[in-house]
């Protein structure tokens, strides 16, 4: 058995794997437990997001294997190392969306930490893969944020005022 200390990028990738696993399971829970007038759209949205997260879980584990390490695979370990917390099935639709937006922030922080080590190791594949994750997370965060706002909320509109 090879008991050498893992290199930093393996620790960071396994942490990201833990994050995505907990995020995935939370999305499943929200998909199952959503109630109310937004049921149809959020039930479907959470499903779209968990299908995507499931694919990413596998991609991250494959990267760990490519580097000839075993990916972590136990939820009991994921809970110990992830900054993403399990959630209650009894949340309102809005609380569910806020939770997911908050998890996206945590995922982005961890992704950037993996990228830092990938740059050190000149691992272009990981940098490319995670660049896509960042773009996709930013888009879905923007959409969830738009959903969670009141319609009278506005972004910075100084440029529009200047032109009009
Ligand atoms: Fe379902």
mmCIF file of C-alpha atoms and ligand atoms in Angstrom:
data_model
loop_
_atom_site.group_PDB
_atom_site.id
_atom_site.type_symbol
_atom_site.label_atom_id
_atom_site.label_comp_id
_atom_site.label_asym_id
_atom_site.label_seq_id
_atom_site.Cartn_x
_atom_site.Cartn_y
_atom_site.Cartn_z
ATOM 1 C CA UNK A 1 0.000 0.000 0.000
ATOM 2 C CA UNK A 2 1.298 3.427 -0.970
ATOM 3 C CA UNK A 3 1.021 5.630 2.146
ATOM 4 C CA UNK A 4 2.973 8.646 0.898
ATOM 5 C CA UNK A 5 1.532 12.021 1.848
ATOM 6 C CA UNK A 6 -0.806 13.246 -0.930
ATOM 7 C CA UNK A 7 0.339 16.220 -2.989
ATOM 8 C CA UNK A 8 -1.639 19.469 -2.395
ATOM 9 C CA UNK A 9 -3.591 19.277 -5.650
ATOM 10 C CA UNK A 10 -4.980 15.871 -4.622
ATOM 11 C CA UNK A 11 -6.187 17.260 -1.297
ATOM 12 C CA UNK A 12 -7.800 20.220 -3.076
ATOM 13 C CA UNK A 13 -9.405 18.035 -5.775
ATOM 14 C CA UNK A 14 -10.819 15.679 -3.135
ATOM 15 C CA UNK A 15 -12.227 18.649 -1.255
ATOM 16 C CA UNK A 16 -13.897 19.802 -4.478
ATOM 17 C CA UNK A 17 -15.193 16.265 -4.971
ATOM 18 C CA UNK A 18 -16.670 16.363 -1.454
ATOM 19 C CA UNK A 19 -18.210 19.791 -2.167
ATOM 20 C CA UNK A 20 -19.842 18.627 -5.393
ATOM 21 C CA UNK A 21 -21.179 15.448 -3.784
ATOM 22 C CA UNK A 22 -22.871 17.364 -0.970
ATOM 23 C CA UNK A 23 -24.137 20.000 -3.404
ATOM 24 C CA UNK A 24 -25.506 17.217 -5.651
ATOM 25 C CA UNK A 25 -27.380 15.542 -2.779
ATOM 26 C CA UNK A 26 -28.775 18.894 -1.618
ATOM 27 C CA UNK A 27 -30.149 19.551 -5.112
ATOM 28 C CA UNK A 28 -31.802 16.122 -5.090
ATOM 29 C CA UNK A 29 -33.373 16.918 -1.727
ATOM 30 C CA UNK A 30 -34.646 20.289 -2.982
ATOM 31 C CA UNK A 31 -35.978 18.605 -6.146
ATOM 32 C CA UNK A 32 -37.933 16.130 -3.995
ATOM 33 C CA UNK A 33 -39.106 18.469 -1.257
ATOM 34 C CA UNK A 34 -40.025 21.667 -3.097
ATOM 35 C CA UNK A 35 -43.606 22.744 -2.386
ATOM 36 C CA UNK A 36 -45.743 25.656 -3.476
ATOM 37 C CA UNK A 37 -46.587 27.720 -6.515
ATOM 38 C CA UNK A 38 -43.037 27.522 -7.899
ATOM 39 C CA UNK A 39 -43.007 23.740 -7.752
ATOM 40 C CA UNK A 40 -42.948 23.081 -11.486
ATOM 41 C CA UNK A 41 -40.109 25.421 -12.423
ATOM 42 C CA UNK A 42 -37.894 24.737 -9.400
ATOM 43 C CA UNK A 43 -38.508 20.990 -9.394
ATOM 44 C CA UNK A 44 -37.174 20.980 -12.955
ATOM 45 C CA UNK A 45 -34.390 23.512 -12.332
ATOM 46 C CA UNK A 46 -32.994 21.525 -9.382
ATOM 47 C CA UNK A 47 -33.068 18.395 -11.530
ATOM 48 C CA UNK A 48 -31.139 20.124 -14.339
ATOM 49 C CA UNK A 49 -28.551 21.270 -11.806
ATOM 50 C CA UNK A 50 -28.153 17.880 -10.111
ATOM 51 C CA UNK A 51 -27.733 16.070 -13.439
ATOM 52 C CA UNK A 52 -24.921 18.502 -14.228
ATOM 53 C CA UNK A 53 -23.382 18.140 -10.738
ATOM 54 C CA UNK A 54 -23.459 14.340 -11.058
ATOM 55 C CA UNK A 55 -21.401 14.551 -14.248
ATOM 56 C CA UNK A 56 -18.908 16.884 -12.596
ATOM 57 C CA UNK A 57 -18.540 14.571 -9.579
ATOM 58 C CA UNK A 58 -17.390 11.877 -11.957
ATOM 59 C CA UNK A 59 -15.078 14.182 -13.922
ATOM 60 C CA UNK A 60 -13.344 15.358 -10.745
ATOM 61 C CA UNK A 61 -12.875 11.776 -9.510
ATOM 62 C CA UNK A 62 -11.446 10.854 -12.931
ATOM 63 C CA UNK A 63 -8.888 13.659 -12.612
ATOM 64 C CA UNK A 64 -7.784 12.271 -9.233
ATOM 65 C CA UNK A 65 -7.430 8.813 -10.816
ATOM 66 C CA UNK A 66 -5.475 10.252 -13.736
ATOM 67 C CA UNK A 67 -2.949 11.485 -11.168
ATOM 68 C CA UNK A 68 -2.822 7.925 -9.787
ATOM 69 C CA UNK A 69 -4.578 8.514 -6.483
ATOM 70 C CA UNK A 70 -7.815 7.079 -5.127
ATOM 71 C CA UNK A 71 -10.655 9.591 -4.979
ATOM 72 C CA UNK A 72 -12.469 9.859 -1.643
ATOM 73 C CA UNK A 73 -15.800 8.077 -1.902
ATOM 74 C CA UNK A 74 -17.494 8.081 1.518
ATOM 75 C CA UNK A 75 -20.100 10.657 2.465
ATOM 76 C CA UNK A 76 -18.841 10.477 6.063
ATOM 77 C CA UNK A 77 -15.481 11.774 4.752
ATOM 78 C CA UNK A 78 -17.106 14.351 2.469
ATOM 79 C CA UNK A 79 -18.973 15.862 5.407
ATOM 80 C CA UNK A 80 -15.710 16.179 7.351
ATOM 81 C CA UNK A 81 -13.758 18.043 4.681
ATOM 82 C CA UNK A 82 -16.379 20.060 2.778
ATOM 83 C CA UNK A 83 -17.438 23.620 3.550
ATOM 84 C CA UNK A 84 -20.866 22.781 2.084
ATOM 85 C CA UNK A 85 -23.356 21.794 4.765
ATOM 86 C CA UNK A 86 -26.238 19.360 4.473
ATOM 87 C CA UNK A 87 -29.624 21.041 4.580
ATOM 88 C CA UNK A 88 -33.132 20.515 5.844
ATOM 89 C CA UNK A 89 -35.860 19.173 3.538
ATOM 90 C CA UNK A 90 -38.251 21.641 5.172
ATOM 91 C CA UNK A 91 -37.119 24.894 3.539
ATOM 92 C CA UNK A 92 -39.238 27.333 1.549
ATOM 93 C CA UNK A 93 -38.615 27.650 -2.191
ATOM 94 C CA UNK A 94 -36.741 30.932 -1.641
ATOM 95 C CA UNK A 95 -34.588 29.481 1.148
ATOM 96 C CA UNK A 96 -33.675 26.584 -1.157
ATOM 97 C CA UNK A 97 -32.584 28.971 -3.911
ATOM 98 C CA UNK A 98 -30.573 31.133 -1.499
ATOM 99 C CA UNK A 99 -28.843 28.016 -0.194
ATOM 100 C CA UNK A 100 -27.844 26.960 -3.697
ATOM 101 C CA UNK A 101 -26.525 30.454 -4.509
ATOM 102 C CA UNK A 102 -24.498 30.312 -1.296
ATOM 103 C CA UNK A 103 -23.119 26.886 -2.215
ATOM 104 C CA UNK A 104 -22.093 28.245 -5.618
ATOM 105 C CA UNK A 105 -19.932 30.819 -3.819
ATOM 106 C CA UNK A 106 -18.260 28.024 -1.836
ATOM 107 C CA UNK A 107 -17.743 25.918 -4.975
ATOM 108 C CA UNK A 108 -16.132 28.888 -6.745
ATOM 109 C CA UNK A 109 -13.729 29.430 -3.840
ATOM 110 C CA UNK A 110 -12.695 25.761 -3.865
ATOM 111 C CA UNK A 111 -12.392 25.659 -7.667
ATOM 112 C CA UNK A 112 -10.037 28.659 -7.531
ATOM 113 C CA UNK A 113 -7.978 26.929 -4.895
ATOM 114 C CA UNK A 114 -7.617 23.837 -7.134
ATOM 115 C CA UNK A 115 -6.676 26.075 -10.085
ATOM 116 C CA UNK A 116 -3.903 27.672 -8.024
ATOM 117 C CA UNK A 117 -2.294 24.264 -7.474
ATOM 118 C CA UNK A 118 -2.997 23.164 -11.049
ATOM 119 C CA UNK A 119 -1.103 26.236 -12.277
ATOM 120 C CA UNK A 120 1.797 25.270 -10.009
ATOM 121 C CA UNK A 121 1.767 21.771 -11.485
ATOM 122 C CA UNK A 122 1.178 23.126 -15.035
ATOM 123 C CA UNK A 123 -1.827 20.816 -15.353
ATOM 124 C CA UNK A 124 -3.604 22.399 -18.312
ATOM 125 C CA UNK A 125 -6.418 19.810 -18.389
ATOM 126 C CA UNK A 126 -7.573 20.661 -14.874
ATOM 127 C CA UNK A 127 -7.301 24.405 -15.540
ATOM 128 C CA UNK A 128 -9.418 24.062 -18.726
ATOM 129 C CA UNK A 129 -11.986 21.813 -17.072
ATOM 130 C CA UNK A 130 -12.409 24.128 -14.091
ATOM 131 C CA UNK A 131 -12.570 27.233 -16.300
ATOM 132 C CA UNK A 132 -15.749 25.715 -17.771
ATOM 133 C CA UNK A 133 -17.101 24.991 -14.268
ATOM 134 C CA UNK A 134 -16.569 28.634 -13.287
ATOM 135 C CA UNK A 135 -18.371 29.961 -16.377
ATOM 136 C CA UNK A 136 -21.317 27.607 -15.852
ATOM 137 C CA UNK A 137 -21.575 28.357 -12.129
ATOM 138 C CA UNK A 138 -21.564 32.091 -12.801
ATOM 139 C CA UNK A 139 -24.392 31.741 -15.333
ATOM 140 C CA UNK A 140 -26.602 29.594 -13.115
ATOM 141 C CA UNK A 141 -25.889 31.837 -10.105
ATOM 142 C CA UNK A 142 -26.951 34.863 -12.139
ATOM 143 C CA UNK A 143 -30.189 33.139 -13.118
ATOM 144 C CA UNK A 144 -31.015 31.978 -9.583
ATOM 145 C CA UNK A 145 -30.213 35.461 -8.294
ATOM 146 C CA UNK A 146 -32.583 36.986 -10.892
ATOM 147 C CA UNK A 147 -35.293 34.539 -9.825
ATOM 148 C CA UNK A 148 -34.829 35.370 -6.130
ATOM 149 C CA UNK A 149 -35.077 39.172 -6.599
ATOM 150 C CA UNK A 150 -38.223 41.224 -6.600
ATOM 151 C CA UNK A 151 -39.097 42.557 -10.015
ATOM 152 C CA UNK A 152 -38.737 46.174 -8.821
ATOM 153 C CA UNK A 153 -35.076 45.496 -7.811
ATOM 154 C CA UNK A 154 -32.567 46.963 -10.239
ATOM 155 C CA UNK A 155 -28.848 46.527 -10.839
ATOM 156 C CA UNK A 156 -26.505 49.496 -11.207
ATOM 157 C CA UNK A 157 -28.298 51.552 -13.871
ATOM 158 C CA UNK A 158 -26.002 54.575 -14.045
ATOM 159 C CA UNK A 159 -24.989 53.816 -17.654
ATOM 160 C CA UNK A 160 -28.624 53.628 -18.767
ATOM 161 C CA UNK A 161 -29.433 56.936 -17.054
ATOM 162 C CA UNK A 162 -26.432 58.537 -18.761
ATOM 163 C CA UNK A 163 -27.592 57.488 -22.244
ATOM 164 C CA UNK A 164 -31.334 58.021 -21.843
HETATM 165 FE FE1 LIG B 1 -37.478 13.242 -9.883
#
